[in-house]
XYZ file of C-alpha atoms in Angstrom:
332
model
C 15.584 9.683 -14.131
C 15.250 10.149 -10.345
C 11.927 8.493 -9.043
C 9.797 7.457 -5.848
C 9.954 3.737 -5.155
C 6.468 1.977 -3.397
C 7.179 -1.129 -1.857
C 4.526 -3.285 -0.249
C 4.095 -6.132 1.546
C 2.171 -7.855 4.128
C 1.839 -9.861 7.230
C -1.063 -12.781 8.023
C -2.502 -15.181 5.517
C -5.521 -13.851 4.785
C -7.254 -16.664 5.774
C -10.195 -15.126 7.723
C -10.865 -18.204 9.683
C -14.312 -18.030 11.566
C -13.671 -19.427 15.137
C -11.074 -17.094 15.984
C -9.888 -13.769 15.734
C -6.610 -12.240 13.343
C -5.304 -9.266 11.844
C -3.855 -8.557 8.701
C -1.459 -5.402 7.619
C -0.666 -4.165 4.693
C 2.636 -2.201 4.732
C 4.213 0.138 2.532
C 7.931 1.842 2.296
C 7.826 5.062 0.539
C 11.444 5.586 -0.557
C 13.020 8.715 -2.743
C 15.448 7.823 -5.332
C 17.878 9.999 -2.815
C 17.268 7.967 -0.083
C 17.564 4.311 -1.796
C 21.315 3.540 -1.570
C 21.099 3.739 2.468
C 18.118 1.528 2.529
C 19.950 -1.191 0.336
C 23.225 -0.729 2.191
C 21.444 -1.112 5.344
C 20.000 -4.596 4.602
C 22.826 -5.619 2.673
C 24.886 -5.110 5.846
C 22.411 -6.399 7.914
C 22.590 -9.785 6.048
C 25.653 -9.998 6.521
C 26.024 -9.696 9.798
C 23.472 -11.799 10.917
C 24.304 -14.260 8.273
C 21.421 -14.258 6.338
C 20.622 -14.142 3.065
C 17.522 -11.780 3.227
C 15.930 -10.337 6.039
C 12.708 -12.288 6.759
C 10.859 -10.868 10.018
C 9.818 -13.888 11.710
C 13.469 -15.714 11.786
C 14.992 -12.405 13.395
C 15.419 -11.676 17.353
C 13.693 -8.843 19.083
C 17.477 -7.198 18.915
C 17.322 -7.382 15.464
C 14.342 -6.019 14.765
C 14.743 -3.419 16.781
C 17.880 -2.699 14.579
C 15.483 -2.488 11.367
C 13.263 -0.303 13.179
C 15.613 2.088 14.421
C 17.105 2.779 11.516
C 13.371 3.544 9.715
C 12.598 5.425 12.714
C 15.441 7.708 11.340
C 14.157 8.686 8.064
C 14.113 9.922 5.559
C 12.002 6.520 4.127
C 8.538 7.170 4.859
C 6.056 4.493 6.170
C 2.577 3.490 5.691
C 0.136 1.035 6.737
C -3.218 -0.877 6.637
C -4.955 -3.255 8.723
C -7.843 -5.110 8.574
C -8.988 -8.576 10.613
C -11.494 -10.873 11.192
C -14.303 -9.216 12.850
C -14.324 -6.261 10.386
C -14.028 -8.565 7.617
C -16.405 -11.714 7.976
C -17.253 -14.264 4.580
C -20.432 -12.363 5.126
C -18.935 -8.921 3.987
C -16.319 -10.288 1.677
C -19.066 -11.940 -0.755
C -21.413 -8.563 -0.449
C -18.127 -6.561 -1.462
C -17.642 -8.746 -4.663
C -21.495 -9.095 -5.423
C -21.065 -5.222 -5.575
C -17.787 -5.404 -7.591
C -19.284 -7.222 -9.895
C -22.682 -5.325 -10.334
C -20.082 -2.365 -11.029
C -18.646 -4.741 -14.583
C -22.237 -5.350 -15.266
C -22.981 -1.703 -15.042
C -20.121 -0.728 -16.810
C -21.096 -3.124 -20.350
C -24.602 -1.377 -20.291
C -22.530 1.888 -19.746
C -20.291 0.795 -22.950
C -22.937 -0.141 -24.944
C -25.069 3.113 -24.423
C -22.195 4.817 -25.565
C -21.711 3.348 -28.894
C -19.707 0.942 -28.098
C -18.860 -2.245 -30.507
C -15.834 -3.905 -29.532
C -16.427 -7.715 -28.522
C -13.219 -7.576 -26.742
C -13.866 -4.703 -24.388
C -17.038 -6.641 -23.099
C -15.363 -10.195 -23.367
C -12.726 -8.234 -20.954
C -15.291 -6.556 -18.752
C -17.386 -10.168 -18.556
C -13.867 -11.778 -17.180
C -13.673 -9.568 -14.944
C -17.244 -10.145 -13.634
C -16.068 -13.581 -12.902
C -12.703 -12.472 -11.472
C -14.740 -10.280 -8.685
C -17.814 -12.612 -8.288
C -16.434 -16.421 -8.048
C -13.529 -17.612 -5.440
C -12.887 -20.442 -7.912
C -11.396 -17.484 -9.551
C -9.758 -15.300 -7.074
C -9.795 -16.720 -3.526
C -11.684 -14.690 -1.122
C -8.425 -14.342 0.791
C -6.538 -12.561 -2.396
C -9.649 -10.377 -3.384
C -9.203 -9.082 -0.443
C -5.668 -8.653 -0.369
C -6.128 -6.727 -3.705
C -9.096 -4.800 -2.831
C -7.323 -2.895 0.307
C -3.844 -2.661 -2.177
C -5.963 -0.239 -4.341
C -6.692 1.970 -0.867
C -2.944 1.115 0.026
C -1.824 2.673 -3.004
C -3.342 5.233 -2.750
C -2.592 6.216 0.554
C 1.079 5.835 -0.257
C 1.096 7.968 -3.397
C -0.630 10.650 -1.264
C 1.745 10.583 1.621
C 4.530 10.810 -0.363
C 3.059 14.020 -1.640
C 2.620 15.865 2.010
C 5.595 14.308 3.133
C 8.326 14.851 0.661
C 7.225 18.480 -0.457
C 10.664 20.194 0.016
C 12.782 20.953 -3.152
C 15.462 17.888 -2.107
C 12.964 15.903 -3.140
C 11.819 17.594 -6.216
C 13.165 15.442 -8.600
C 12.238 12.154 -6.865
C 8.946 13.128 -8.634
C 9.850 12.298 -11.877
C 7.985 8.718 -11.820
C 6.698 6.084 -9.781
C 7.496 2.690 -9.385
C 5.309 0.087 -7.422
C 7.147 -2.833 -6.115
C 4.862 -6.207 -4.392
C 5.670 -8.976 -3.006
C 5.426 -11.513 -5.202
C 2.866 -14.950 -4.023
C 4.451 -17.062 -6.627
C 8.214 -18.011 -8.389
C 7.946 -16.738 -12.070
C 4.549 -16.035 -12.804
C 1.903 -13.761 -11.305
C -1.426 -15.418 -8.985
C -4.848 -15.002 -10.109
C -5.241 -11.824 -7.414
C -2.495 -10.081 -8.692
C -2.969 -10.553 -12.454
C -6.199 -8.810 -11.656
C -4.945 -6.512 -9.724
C -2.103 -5.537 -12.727
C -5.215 -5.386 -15.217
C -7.355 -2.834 -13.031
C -5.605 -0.916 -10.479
C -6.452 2.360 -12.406
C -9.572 1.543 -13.370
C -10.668 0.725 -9.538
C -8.589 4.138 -8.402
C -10.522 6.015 -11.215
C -13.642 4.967 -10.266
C -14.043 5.077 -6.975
C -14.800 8.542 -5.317
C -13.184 8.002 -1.896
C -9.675 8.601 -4.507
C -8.393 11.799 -4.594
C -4.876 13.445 -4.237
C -3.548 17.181 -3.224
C -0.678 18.555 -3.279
C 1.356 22.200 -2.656
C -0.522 24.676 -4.893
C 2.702 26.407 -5.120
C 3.526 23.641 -7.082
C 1.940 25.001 -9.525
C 3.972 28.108 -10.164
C 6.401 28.201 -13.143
C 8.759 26.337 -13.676
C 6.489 23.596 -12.550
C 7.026 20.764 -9.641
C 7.943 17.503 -11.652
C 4.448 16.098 -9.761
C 2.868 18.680 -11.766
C 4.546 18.741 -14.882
C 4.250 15.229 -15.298
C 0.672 13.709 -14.323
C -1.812 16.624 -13.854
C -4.174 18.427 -15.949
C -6.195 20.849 -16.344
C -5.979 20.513 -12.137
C -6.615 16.244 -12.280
C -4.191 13.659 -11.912
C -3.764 11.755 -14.744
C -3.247 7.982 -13.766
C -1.711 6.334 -17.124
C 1.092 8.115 -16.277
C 1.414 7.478 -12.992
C 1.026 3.799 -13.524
C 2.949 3.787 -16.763
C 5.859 0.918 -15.458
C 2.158 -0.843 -14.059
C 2.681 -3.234 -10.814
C 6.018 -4.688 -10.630
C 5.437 -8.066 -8.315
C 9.043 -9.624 -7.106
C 10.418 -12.027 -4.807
C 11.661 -10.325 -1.712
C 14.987 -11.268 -2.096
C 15.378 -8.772 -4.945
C 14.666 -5.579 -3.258
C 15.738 -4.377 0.298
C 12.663 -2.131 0.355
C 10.659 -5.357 0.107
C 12.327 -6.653 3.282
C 12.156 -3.360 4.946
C 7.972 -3.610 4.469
C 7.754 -7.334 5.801
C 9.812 -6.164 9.072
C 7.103 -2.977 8.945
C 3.983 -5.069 8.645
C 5.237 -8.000 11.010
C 5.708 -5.705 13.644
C 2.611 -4.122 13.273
C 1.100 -7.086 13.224
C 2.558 -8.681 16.155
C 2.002 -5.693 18.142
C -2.050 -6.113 17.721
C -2.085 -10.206 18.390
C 0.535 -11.191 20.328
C 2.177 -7.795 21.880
C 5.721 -7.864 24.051
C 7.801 -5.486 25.269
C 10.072 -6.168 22.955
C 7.473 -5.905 19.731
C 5.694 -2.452 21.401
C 9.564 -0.825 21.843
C 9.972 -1.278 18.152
C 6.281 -0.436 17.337
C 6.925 2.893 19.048
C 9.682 3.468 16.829
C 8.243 3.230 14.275
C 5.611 5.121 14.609
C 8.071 8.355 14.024
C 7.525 7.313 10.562
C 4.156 5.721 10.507
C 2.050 8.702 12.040
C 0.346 11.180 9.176
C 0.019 14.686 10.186
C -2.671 14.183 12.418
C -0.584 11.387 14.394
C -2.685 8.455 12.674
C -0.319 5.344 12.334
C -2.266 3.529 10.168
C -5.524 3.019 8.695
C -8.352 -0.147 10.021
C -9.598 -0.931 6.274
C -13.021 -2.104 5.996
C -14.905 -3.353 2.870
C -17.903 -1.295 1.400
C -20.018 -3.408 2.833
C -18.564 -4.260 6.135
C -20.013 -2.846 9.267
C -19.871 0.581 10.799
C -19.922 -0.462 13.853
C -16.750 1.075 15.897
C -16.868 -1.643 18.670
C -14.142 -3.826 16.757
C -12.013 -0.845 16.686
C -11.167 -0.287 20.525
C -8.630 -3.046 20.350
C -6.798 -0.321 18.056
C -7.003 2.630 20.401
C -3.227 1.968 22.199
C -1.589 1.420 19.188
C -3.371 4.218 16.944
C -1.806 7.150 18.219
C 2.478 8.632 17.953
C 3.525 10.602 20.302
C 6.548 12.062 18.298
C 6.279 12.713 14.778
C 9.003 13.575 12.834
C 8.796 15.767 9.561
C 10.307 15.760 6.965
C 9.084 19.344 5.242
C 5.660 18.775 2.729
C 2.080 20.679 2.726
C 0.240 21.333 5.744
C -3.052 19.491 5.717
């Protein structure tokens, strides 16, 4: 079965350290079934070449990574990123978010219960999770964090697929979804992401600022594979969606894994330490980064963080492409 592959990863520890100032991205490589065998050959070349045995973005030259960019400026892998950093994001506004996160569990027992509901297990799960959100001796302020933007991330990936890859080659790429993380840890899962596994539909679900659209065309008999498979009645249906859940892997294993560390490193460096060198591959990439309104990526900011656009000004020379390229989906 032909499917869209989601890889993420990330650049900057997420260490929000309060005497100075750092970003952190959040990148994603939207890749069609169609288009994976150039993406793998690509890296596995690459790593050869350069004698490596994976491509890690901080051990490669500014020739190199121009290399990696100029080959996603090319398409047809589609690109899509996050940022936040340490103004937007203070202690201050990471413990109001998971005060609030954790009001929501509370809520959601008396919700349960009004509705009938018995099990001792459902609540013993919700009442973990109440923890999980509300105490950094359970989930570091660094990975709630980390986790809390993924669900945006995701999100924003599954949507951009949808406007970007709306031309009947990709058709069948539709067929299913697989998410693909970097893995934090060798052989097991961290705290962040084992919550993140357990309620990444749940937090898409509930949160209004969620939605997708798509080609009403695809509608129309015989129906898109998007359609056919997780809408109804007009909604998308998430179970499906998620079905395979959150696979989290060491880099090594997947060259669209690689491919999103060069993405978010470059973004990265570009906002804290920019060069020539960094900007020139920036720019490249923004072929792929920019939506349809020439947006190349999104400055995330927690519930409760401030509106205050101030902080974002340091984003203006960066937030714009010049040259878009499509690739044939929906007008929006």
């Amino acid at each position: 079965m032909s499917r869209m592959h989601v890889f993420f990863d990330e650049s900057g520890d997420y260490a929000f350290p309060a005497d100075r100032f750092d970003c952190y991205v959040q990148a994603a490589v939207i890749c069609p079934d169609s288009a994976l065998a150039s993406a793998e050959a690509f890296v596995r070349d690459r790593c050869v070449a350069w004698d490596l045995e994976e491509l890690h973005a901080h051990q490669l030259s500014a020739e190199q990574l121009h290399e990696v960019a100029h080959f996603l400026s090319d398409g047809p892998i589609e690109l899509c990123v996050q940022l936040t950093d340490t103004a937007l994001t203070t202690p201050k506004v990471i413990q109001s978010c998971r005060m609030d996160q954790a009001a929501a569990y509370e809520r959601s027992i008396k919700n349960y219960r009004r509705s009938g509901g018995t099990d001792p297990d459902v609540e013993a799960d919700l009442r973990a999770h109440i923890k999980k959100a509300g105490l950094s001796s359970q989930i570091s302020d660094g990975e709630f964090v980390h986790a809390t933007l993924l669900v945006d991330g995701t999100v924003q990936a599954i949507q951009r697929a949808l406007y970007t890859y709306g031309a009947d080659e990709w058709r069948e790429d539709f067929r299913e979804f697989r998410f693909i993380i970097d893995g934090k840890l060798s052989g097991k899962k961290s705290a962040g992401e084992k919550y993140l596994s357990s309620k990444m539909v749940d937090l898409i679900a509930g949160s209004k600022r969620h939605s997708f659209s798509w080609r009403p065309e695809w509608r129309e008999a015989p129906a898109h594979p998007w359609v056919e498979r997780f809408c109804f009645n007009g909604n998308v249906e998430l179970d499906p969606l998620f079905e395979h859940g959150l696979q989290f892997a060491p880099s090594h294993y997947y060259a669209g894994l690689q491919l999103a560390d060069a993405v978010a490193f470059i973004v990265r460096r570009s906002v804290t330490a920019p060069t020539e060198d960094i900007v020139g591959c920036y720019q490249l990439l923004g072929r792929r980064l920019a939506d349809r309104k020439g947006n190349c990526f999104v400055v995330a900011r927690l519930p409760a963080g401030t509106r205050d656009q101030q902080p974002l000004l340091r984003y203006q020379p960066l937030a714009k492409a010049a040259d878009r390229d499509e690739l044939g989906g929906p007008e929006q």
